[in-house]
Short mmCIF file of C-alpha atoms in Angstrom, two decimals:
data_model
loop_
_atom_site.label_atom_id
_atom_site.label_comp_id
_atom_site.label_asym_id
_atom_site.label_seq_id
_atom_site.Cartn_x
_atom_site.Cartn_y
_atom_site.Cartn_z
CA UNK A 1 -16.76 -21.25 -21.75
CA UNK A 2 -15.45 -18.69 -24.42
CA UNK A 3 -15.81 -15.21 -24.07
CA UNK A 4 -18.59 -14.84 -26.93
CA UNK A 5 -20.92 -17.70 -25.17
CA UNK A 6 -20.65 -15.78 -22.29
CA UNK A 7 -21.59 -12.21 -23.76
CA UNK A 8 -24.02 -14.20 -25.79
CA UNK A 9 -25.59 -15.86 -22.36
CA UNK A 10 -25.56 -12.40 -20.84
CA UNK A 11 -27.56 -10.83 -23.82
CA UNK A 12 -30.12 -13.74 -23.26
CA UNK A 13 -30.54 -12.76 -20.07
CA UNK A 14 -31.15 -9.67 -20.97
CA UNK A 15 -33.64 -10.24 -24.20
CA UNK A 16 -35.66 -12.24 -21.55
CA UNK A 17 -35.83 -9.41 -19.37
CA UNK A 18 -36.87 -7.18 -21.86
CA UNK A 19 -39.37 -9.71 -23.14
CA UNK A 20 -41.08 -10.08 -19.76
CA UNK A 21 -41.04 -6.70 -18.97
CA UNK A 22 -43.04 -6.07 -22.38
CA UNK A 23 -45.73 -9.12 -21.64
CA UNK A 24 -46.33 -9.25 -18.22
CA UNK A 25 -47.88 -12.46 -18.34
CA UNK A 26 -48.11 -15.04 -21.22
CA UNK A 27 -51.54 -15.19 -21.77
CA UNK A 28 -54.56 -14.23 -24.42
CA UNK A 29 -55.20 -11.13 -22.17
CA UNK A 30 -52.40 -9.39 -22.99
CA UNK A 31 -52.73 -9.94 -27.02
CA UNK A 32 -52.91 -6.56 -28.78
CA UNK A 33 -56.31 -5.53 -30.07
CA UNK A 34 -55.71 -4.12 -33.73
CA UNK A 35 -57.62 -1.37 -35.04
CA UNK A 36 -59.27 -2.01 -38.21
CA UNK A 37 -58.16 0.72 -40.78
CA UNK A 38 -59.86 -1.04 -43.78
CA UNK A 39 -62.22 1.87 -44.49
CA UNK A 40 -60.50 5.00 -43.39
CA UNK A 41 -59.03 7.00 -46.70
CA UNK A 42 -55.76 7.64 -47.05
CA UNK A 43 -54.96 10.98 -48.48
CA UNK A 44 -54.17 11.27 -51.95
CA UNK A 45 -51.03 13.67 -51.23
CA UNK A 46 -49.04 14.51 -48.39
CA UNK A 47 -47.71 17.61 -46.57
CA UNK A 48 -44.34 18.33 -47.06
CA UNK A 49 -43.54 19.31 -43.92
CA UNK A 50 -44.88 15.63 -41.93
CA UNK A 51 -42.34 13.61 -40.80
CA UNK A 52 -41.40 10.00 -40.45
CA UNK A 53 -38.73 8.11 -38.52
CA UNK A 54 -37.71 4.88 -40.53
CA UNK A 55 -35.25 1.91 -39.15
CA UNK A 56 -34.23 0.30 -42.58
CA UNK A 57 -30.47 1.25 -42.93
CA UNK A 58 -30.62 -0.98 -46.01
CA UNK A 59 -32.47 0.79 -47.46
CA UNK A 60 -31.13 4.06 -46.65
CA UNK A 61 -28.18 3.37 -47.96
CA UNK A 62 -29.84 2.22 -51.68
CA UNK A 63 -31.77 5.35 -52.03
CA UNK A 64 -28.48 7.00 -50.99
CA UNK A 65 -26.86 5.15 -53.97
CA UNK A 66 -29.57 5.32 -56.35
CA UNK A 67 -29.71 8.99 -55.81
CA UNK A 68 -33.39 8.95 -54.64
CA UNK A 69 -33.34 9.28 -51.35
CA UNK A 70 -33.32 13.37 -52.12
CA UNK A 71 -36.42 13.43 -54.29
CA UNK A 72 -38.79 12.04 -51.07
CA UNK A 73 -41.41 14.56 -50.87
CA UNK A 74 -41.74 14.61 -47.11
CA UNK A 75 -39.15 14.82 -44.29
CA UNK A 76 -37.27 11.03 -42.93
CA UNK A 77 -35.70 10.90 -39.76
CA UNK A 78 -33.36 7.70 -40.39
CA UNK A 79 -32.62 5.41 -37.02
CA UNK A 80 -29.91 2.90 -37.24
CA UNK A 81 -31.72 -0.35 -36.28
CA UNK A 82 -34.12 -2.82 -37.54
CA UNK A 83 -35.29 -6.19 -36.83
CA UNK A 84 -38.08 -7.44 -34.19
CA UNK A 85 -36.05 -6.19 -30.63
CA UNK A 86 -34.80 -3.52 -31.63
CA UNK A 87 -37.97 -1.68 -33.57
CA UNK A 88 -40.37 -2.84 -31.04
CA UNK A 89 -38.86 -0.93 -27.90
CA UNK A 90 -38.46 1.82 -30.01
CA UNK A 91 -42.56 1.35 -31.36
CA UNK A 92 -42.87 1.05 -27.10
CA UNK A 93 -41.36 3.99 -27.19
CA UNK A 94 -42.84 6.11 -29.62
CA UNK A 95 -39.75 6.86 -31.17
CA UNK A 96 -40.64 5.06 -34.72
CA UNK A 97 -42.56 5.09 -38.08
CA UNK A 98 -41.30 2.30 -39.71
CA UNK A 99 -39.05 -0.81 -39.64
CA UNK A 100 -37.53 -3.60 -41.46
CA UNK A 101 -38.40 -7.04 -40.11
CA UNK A 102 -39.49 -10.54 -41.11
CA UNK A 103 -42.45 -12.14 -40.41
CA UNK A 104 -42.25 -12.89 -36.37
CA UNK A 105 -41.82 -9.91 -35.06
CA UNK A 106 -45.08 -8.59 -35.71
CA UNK A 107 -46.66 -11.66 -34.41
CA UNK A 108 -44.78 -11.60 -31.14
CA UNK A 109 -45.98 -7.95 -30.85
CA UNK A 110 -49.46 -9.00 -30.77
CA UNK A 111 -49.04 -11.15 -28.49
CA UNK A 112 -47.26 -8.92 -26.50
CA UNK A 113 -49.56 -6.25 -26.40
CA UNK A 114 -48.10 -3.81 -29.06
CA UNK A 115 -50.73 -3.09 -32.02
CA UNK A 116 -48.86 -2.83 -35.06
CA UNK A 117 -48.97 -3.29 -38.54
CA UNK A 118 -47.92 -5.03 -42.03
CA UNK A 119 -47.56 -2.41 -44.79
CA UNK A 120 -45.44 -4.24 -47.13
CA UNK A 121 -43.87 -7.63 -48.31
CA UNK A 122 -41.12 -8.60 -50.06
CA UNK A 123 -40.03 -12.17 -50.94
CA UNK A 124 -37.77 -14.35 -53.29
CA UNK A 125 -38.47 -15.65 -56.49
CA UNK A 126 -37.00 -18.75 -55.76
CA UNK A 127 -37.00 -19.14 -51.69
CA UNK A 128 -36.30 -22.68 -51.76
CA UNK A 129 -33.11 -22.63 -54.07
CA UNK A 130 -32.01 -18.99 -52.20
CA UNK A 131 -32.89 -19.24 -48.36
CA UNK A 132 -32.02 -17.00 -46.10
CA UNK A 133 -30.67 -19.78 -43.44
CA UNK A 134 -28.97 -23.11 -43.83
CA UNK A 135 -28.45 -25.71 -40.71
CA UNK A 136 -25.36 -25.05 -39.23
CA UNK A 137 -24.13 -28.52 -38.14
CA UNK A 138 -21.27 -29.13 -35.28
CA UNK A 139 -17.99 -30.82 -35.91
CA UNK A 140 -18.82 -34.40 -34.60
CA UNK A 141 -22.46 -34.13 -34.43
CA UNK A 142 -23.48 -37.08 -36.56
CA UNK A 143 -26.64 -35.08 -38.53
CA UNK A 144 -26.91 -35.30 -41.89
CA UNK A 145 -30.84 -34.74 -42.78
CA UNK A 146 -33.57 -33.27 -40.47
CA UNK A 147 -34.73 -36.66 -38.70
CA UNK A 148 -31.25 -36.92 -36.94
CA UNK A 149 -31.49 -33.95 -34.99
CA UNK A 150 -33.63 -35.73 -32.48
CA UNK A 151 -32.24 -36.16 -29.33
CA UNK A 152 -29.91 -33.06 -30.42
CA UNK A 153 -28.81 -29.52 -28.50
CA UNK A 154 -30.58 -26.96 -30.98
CA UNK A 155 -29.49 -23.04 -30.56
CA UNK A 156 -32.60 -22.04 -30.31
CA UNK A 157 -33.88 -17.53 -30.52
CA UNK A 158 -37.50 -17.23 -29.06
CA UNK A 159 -39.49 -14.12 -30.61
CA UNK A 160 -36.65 -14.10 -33.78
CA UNK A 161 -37.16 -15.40 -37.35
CA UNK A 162 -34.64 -17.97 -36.37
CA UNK A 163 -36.38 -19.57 -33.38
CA UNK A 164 -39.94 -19.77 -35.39
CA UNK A 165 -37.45 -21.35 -37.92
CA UNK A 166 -36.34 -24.18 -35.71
CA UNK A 167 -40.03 -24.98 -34.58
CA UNK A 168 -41.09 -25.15 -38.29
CA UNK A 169 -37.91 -27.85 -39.07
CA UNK A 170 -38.65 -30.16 -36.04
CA UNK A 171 -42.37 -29.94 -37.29
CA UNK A 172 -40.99 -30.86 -40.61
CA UNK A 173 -38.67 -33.50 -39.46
CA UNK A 174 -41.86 -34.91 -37.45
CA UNK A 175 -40.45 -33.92 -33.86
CA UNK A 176 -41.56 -32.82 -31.06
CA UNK A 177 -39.69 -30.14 -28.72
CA UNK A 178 -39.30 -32.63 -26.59
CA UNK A 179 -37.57 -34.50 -28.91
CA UNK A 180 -34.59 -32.44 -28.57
CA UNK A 181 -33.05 -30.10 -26.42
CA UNK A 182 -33.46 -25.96 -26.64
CA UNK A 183 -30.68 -23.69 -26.16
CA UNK A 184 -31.83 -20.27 -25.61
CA UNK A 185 -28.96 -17.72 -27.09
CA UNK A 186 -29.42 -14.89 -29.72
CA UNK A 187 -28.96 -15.18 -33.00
CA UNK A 188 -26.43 -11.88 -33.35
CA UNK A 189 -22.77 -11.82 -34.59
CA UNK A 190 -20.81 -15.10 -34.39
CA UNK A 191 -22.62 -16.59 -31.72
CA UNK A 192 -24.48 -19.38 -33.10
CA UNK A 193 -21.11 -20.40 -35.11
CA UNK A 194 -19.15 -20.12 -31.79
CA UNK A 195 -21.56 -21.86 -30.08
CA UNK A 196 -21.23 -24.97 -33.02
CA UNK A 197 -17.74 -24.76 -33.56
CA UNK A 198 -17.17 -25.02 -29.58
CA UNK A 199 -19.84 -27.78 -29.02
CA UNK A 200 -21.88 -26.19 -26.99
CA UNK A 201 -25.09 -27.34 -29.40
CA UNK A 202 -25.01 -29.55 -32.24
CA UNK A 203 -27.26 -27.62 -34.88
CA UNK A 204 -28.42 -23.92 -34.89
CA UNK A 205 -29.35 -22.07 -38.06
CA UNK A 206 -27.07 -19.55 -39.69
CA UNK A 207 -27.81 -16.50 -42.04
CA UNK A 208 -25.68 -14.22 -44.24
CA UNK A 209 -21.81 -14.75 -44.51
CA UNK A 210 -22.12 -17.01 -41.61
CA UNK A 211 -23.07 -19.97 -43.97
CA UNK A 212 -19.90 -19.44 -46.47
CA UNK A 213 -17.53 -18.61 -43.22
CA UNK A 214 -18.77 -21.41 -39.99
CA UNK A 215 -18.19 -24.52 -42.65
CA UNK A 216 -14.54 -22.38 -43.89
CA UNK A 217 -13.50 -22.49 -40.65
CA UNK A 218 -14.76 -25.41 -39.39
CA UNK A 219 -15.15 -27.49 -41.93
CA UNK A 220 -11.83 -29.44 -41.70
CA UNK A 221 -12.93 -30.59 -38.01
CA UNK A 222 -16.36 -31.73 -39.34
CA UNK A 223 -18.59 -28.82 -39.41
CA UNK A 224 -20.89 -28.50 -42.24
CA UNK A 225 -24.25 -26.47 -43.49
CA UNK A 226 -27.53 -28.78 -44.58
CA UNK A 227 -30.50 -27.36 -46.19
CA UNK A 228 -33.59 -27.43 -44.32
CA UNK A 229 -36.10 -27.29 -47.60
CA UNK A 230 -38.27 -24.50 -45.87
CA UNK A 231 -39.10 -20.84 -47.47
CA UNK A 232 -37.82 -18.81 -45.14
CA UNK A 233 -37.96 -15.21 -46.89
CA UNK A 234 -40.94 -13.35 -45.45
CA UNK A 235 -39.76 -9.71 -45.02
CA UNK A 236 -41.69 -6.80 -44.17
CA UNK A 237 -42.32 -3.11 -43.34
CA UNK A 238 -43.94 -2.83 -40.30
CA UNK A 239 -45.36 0.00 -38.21
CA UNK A 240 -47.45 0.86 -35.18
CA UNK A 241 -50.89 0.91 -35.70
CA UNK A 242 -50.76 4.63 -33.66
CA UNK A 243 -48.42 5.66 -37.22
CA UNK A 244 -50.89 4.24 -39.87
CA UNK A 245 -53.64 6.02 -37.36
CA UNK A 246 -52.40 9.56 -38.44
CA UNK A 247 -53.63 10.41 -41.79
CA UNK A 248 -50.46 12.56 -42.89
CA UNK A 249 -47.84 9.80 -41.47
CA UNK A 250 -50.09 7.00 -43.19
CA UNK A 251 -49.56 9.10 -46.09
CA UNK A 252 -46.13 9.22 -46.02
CA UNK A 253 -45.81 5.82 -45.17
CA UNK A 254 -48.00 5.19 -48.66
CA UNK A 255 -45.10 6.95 -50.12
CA UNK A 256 -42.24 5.35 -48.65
CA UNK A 257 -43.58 2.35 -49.48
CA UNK A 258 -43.23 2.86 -53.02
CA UNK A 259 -39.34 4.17 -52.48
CA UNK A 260 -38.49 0.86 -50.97
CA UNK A 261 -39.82 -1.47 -53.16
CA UNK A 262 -37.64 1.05 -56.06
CA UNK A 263 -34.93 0.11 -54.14
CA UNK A 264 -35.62 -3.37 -53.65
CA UNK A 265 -35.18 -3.51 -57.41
CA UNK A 266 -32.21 -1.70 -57.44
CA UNK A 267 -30.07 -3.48 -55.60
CA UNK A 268 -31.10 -6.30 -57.52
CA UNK A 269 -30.24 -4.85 -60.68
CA UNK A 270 -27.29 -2.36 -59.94
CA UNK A 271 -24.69 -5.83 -57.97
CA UNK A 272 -21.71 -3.95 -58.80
CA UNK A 273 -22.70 -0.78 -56.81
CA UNK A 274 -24.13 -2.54 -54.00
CA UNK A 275 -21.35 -4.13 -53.08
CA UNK A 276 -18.96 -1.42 -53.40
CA UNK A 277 -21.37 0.80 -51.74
CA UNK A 278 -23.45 -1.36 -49.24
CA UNK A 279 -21.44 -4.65 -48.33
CA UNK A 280 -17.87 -3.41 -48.51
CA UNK A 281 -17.89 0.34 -47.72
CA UNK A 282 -21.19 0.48 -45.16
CA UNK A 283 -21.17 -2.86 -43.39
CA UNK A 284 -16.79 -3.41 -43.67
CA UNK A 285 -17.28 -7.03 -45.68
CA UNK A 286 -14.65 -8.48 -47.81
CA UNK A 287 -15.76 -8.38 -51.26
CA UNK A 288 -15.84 -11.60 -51.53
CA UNK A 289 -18.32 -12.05 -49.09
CA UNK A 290 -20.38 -8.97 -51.22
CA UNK A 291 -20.15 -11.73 -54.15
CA UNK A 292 -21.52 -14.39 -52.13
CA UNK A 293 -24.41 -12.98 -50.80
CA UNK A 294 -25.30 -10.95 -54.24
CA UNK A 295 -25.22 -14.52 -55.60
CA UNK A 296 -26.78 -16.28 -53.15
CA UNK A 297 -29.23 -13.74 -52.54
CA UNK A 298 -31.83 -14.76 -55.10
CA UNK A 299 -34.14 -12.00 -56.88
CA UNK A 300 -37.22 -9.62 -55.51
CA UNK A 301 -40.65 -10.68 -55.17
CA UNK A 302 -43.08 -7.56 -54.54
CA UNK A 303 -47.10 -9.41 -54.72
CA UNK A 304 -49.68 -7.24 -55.68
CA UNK A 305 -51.73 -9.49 -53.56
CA UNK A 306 -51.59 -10.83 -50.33
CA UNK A 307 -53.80 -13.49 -49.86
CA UNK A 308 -50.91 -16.38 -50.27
CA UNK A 309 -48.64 -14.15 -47.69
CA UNK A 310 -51.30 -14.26 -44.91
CA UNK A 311 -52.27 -17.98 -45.53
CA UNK A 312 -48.56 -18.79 -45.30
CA UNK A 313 -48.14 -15.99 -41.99
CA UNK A 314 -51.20 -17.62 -40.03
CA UNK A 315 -49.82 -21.63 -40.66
CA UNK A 316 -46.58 -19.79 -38.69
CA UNK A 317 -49.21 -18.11 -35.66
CA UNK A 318 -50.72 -21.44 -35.77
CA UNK A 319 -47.41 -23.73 -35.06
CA UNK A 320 -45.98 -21.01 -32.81
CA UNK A 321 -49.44 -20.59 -30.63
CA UNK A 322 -49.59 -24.41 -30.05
CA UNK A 323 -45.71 -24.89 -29.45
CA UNK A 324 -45.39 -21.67 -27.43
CA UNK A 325 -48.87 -21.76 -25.55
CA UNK A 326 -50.30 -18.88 -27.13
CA UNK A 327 -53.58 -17.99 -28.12
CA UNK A 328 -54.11 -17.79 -32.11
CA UNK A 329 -55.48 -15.32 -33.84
CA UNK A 330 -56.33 -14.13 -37.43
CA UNK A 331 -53.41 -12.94 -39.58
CA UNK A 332 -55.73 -11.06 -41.35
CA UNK A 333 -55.79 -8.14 -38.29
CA UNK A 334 -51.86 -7.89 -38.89
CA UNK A 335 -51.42 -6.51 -42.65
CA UNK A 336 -52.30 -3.05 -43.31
CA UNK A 337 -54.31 -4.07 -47.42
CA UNK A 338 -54.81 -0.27 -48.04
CA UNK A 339 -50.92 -0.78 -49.08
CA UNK A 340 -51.73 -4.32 -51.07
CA UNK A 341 -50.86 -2.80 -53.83
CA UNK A 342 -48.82 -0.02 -53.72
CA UNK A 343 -45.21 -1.60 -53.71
CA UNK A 344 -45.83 -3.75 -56.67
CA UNK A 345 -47.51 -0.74 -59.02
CA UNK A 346 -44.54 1.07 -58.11
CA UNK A 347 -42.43 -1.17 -59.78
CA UNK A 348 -44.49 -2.32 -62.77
CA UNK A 349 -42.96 -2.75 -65.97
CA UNK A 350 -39.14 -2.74 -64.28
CA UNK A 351 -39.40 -6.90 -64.85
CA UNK A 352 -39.14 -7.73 -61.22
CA UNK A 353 -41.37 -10.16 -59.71
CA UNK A 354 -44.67 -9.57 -58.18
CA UNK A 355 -45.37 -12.84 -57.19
CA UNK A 356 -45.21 -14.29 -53.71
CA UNK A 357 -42.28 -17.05 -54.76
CA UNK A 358 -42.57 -20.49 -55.39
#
């Protein structure tokens, strides 16, 4: 076994851990009960002096480029994570306002126990055509649509976008878990394209660079990326309920809001500077691979409504409740809609989209 399956085994082990220690059972008892904020004013301004801690180093980085992230009228502590893991410890913790995440996380939290909220959403105009993930497919595998991965070894990230992925492509394929076999490893680094490229599963789904550089390096043995047809863009700012609670840090949050959907549109329409600035001098990427993922990337889609987002969130609770024995629940309790609006007005008239995608 190579060194990265076995740091990637260990970190599994650890993830679980962490997981059980934050459910103690897995069961409707220990669902989070969300406060409804639907009628509770937020305050038209907000004192200069509250402060927010934010995990989006994305998007710190574009206000840092676009020269905003000075004029915010109220005091950001940045932390250096994001994603579901990471941002809910550190919403276990108390030690955060805000984070970047898809759409799982938050549902995970609920059923976890951790109240928490959607305060934005963000999507691509064209999620189909522009997907976050392709199908990583091993050398030798023998898979070239979605019905031949039955019987397959599928990497497989419970409580990750790319787990809730893998359920929603067997359902699509017409399988059943059963039908194939479950690998439990995280999705971080180069472990899923390890994993591939060593045979140690035959199909696992790959993000980012990862889909120009597994089939690169693999390719000549056989390995290959398929499409799996799905939207897969969801992506959110999410908070704990306790945050959105306080009327100066909802506030704020109201604000920030509006910052990162500015940004949002800047990085769409400033390339050049984001990957000089962002893929190449923050995260250490070739830019080459800055070109790719510009390109591949697709364009913004801020909604001014929400209605299509929840539908499409609660078919996800409802496929992950019955293939995860969970209880379901109503999406509705997870999004925040005193914010429908805000990150769309505060990019009207820049020409970016404020639809939910196609």
């Amino acid at each position: 076994m190579s060194t990265a399956l076995r740091a990637a085994l260990l970190a599994t082990v650890l993830i679980s851990s962490a997981v059980l220690t934050g459910c103690a059972d897995n069961t409707a008892t220990t669902t989070a009960s969300s406060k409804d904020l639907s009628d509770v004013e937020i305050p038209k301004t907000v004192d200069p002096d509250t402060q927010i801690t934010v995990g989006s180093p994305e998007i710190q980085v574009a206000l840092k480029l676009s020269g905003q992230i000075d004029k915010i009228p109220f005091k950001v502590k940045w932390a250096n994570l994001s994603g579901g893991p990471q941002c809910s410890e550190a919403f276990r913790a108390n030690s955060l306002d805000v984070c970047s995440a898809a759409e799982i996380p938050s549902i995970h939290a609920h059923w976890t126990g951790l109240d928490t909220k959607l305060v934005a959403a963000a999507f691509r105009t064209d999620p189909v055509k522009n997907p976050i993930y392709e199908l990583g497919i091993a050398p030798g595998a023998d898979i070239d649509s979605l019905a031949d991965l039955r019987g397959k070894k599928i990497a497989y990230s419970p409580g990750q976008a790319q787990g809730a992925l893998v359920l929603r492509i067997l359902a699509k394929a017409g399988l059943a878990k059963s039908d194939v076999e479950l690998v439990e490893l995280p999705s971080t680094g180069d472990v899923y394209p390890t994993a591939l490229g060593g045979g140690q599963v035959d199909a696992a789904p790959l993000g980012g660079v990862n889909i120009k550089r597994y089939p690169a390096k693999y390719g000549k043995d056989g390995g290959k990326t398929i499409p799996h047809g799905l939207r897969d863009d969801p992506g959110h700012l999410w908070v704990p309920t306790a945050s959105v609670s306080d009327p100066q840090k909802a506030a704020a949050i109201r604000e920030f809001v509006k910052y990162w959907a500015r940004a949002r549109v800047w990085i769409d329409t400033h390339p050049e500077e984001w990957i000089e600035g962002y893929y190449v001098k923050d995260q250490g990427l070739s830019r080459e691979d800055g070109e790719y993922l510009v390109e591949t990337g697709g364009h913004p889609a801020i909604p001014d409504d929400w209605t299509r987002a929840i539908a499409d969130q609660q078919k996800t609770v409802d496929l992950l409740a019955k293939e995860t024995d969970q209880q379901p629940f109503d999406t509705e309790i997870l999004f925040d809609r005193r914010y429908e609006k805000v990150g769309a007005e505060a990019i009207a008239g820049t020409g970016a989209g404020t639809g939910a995608g196609s």
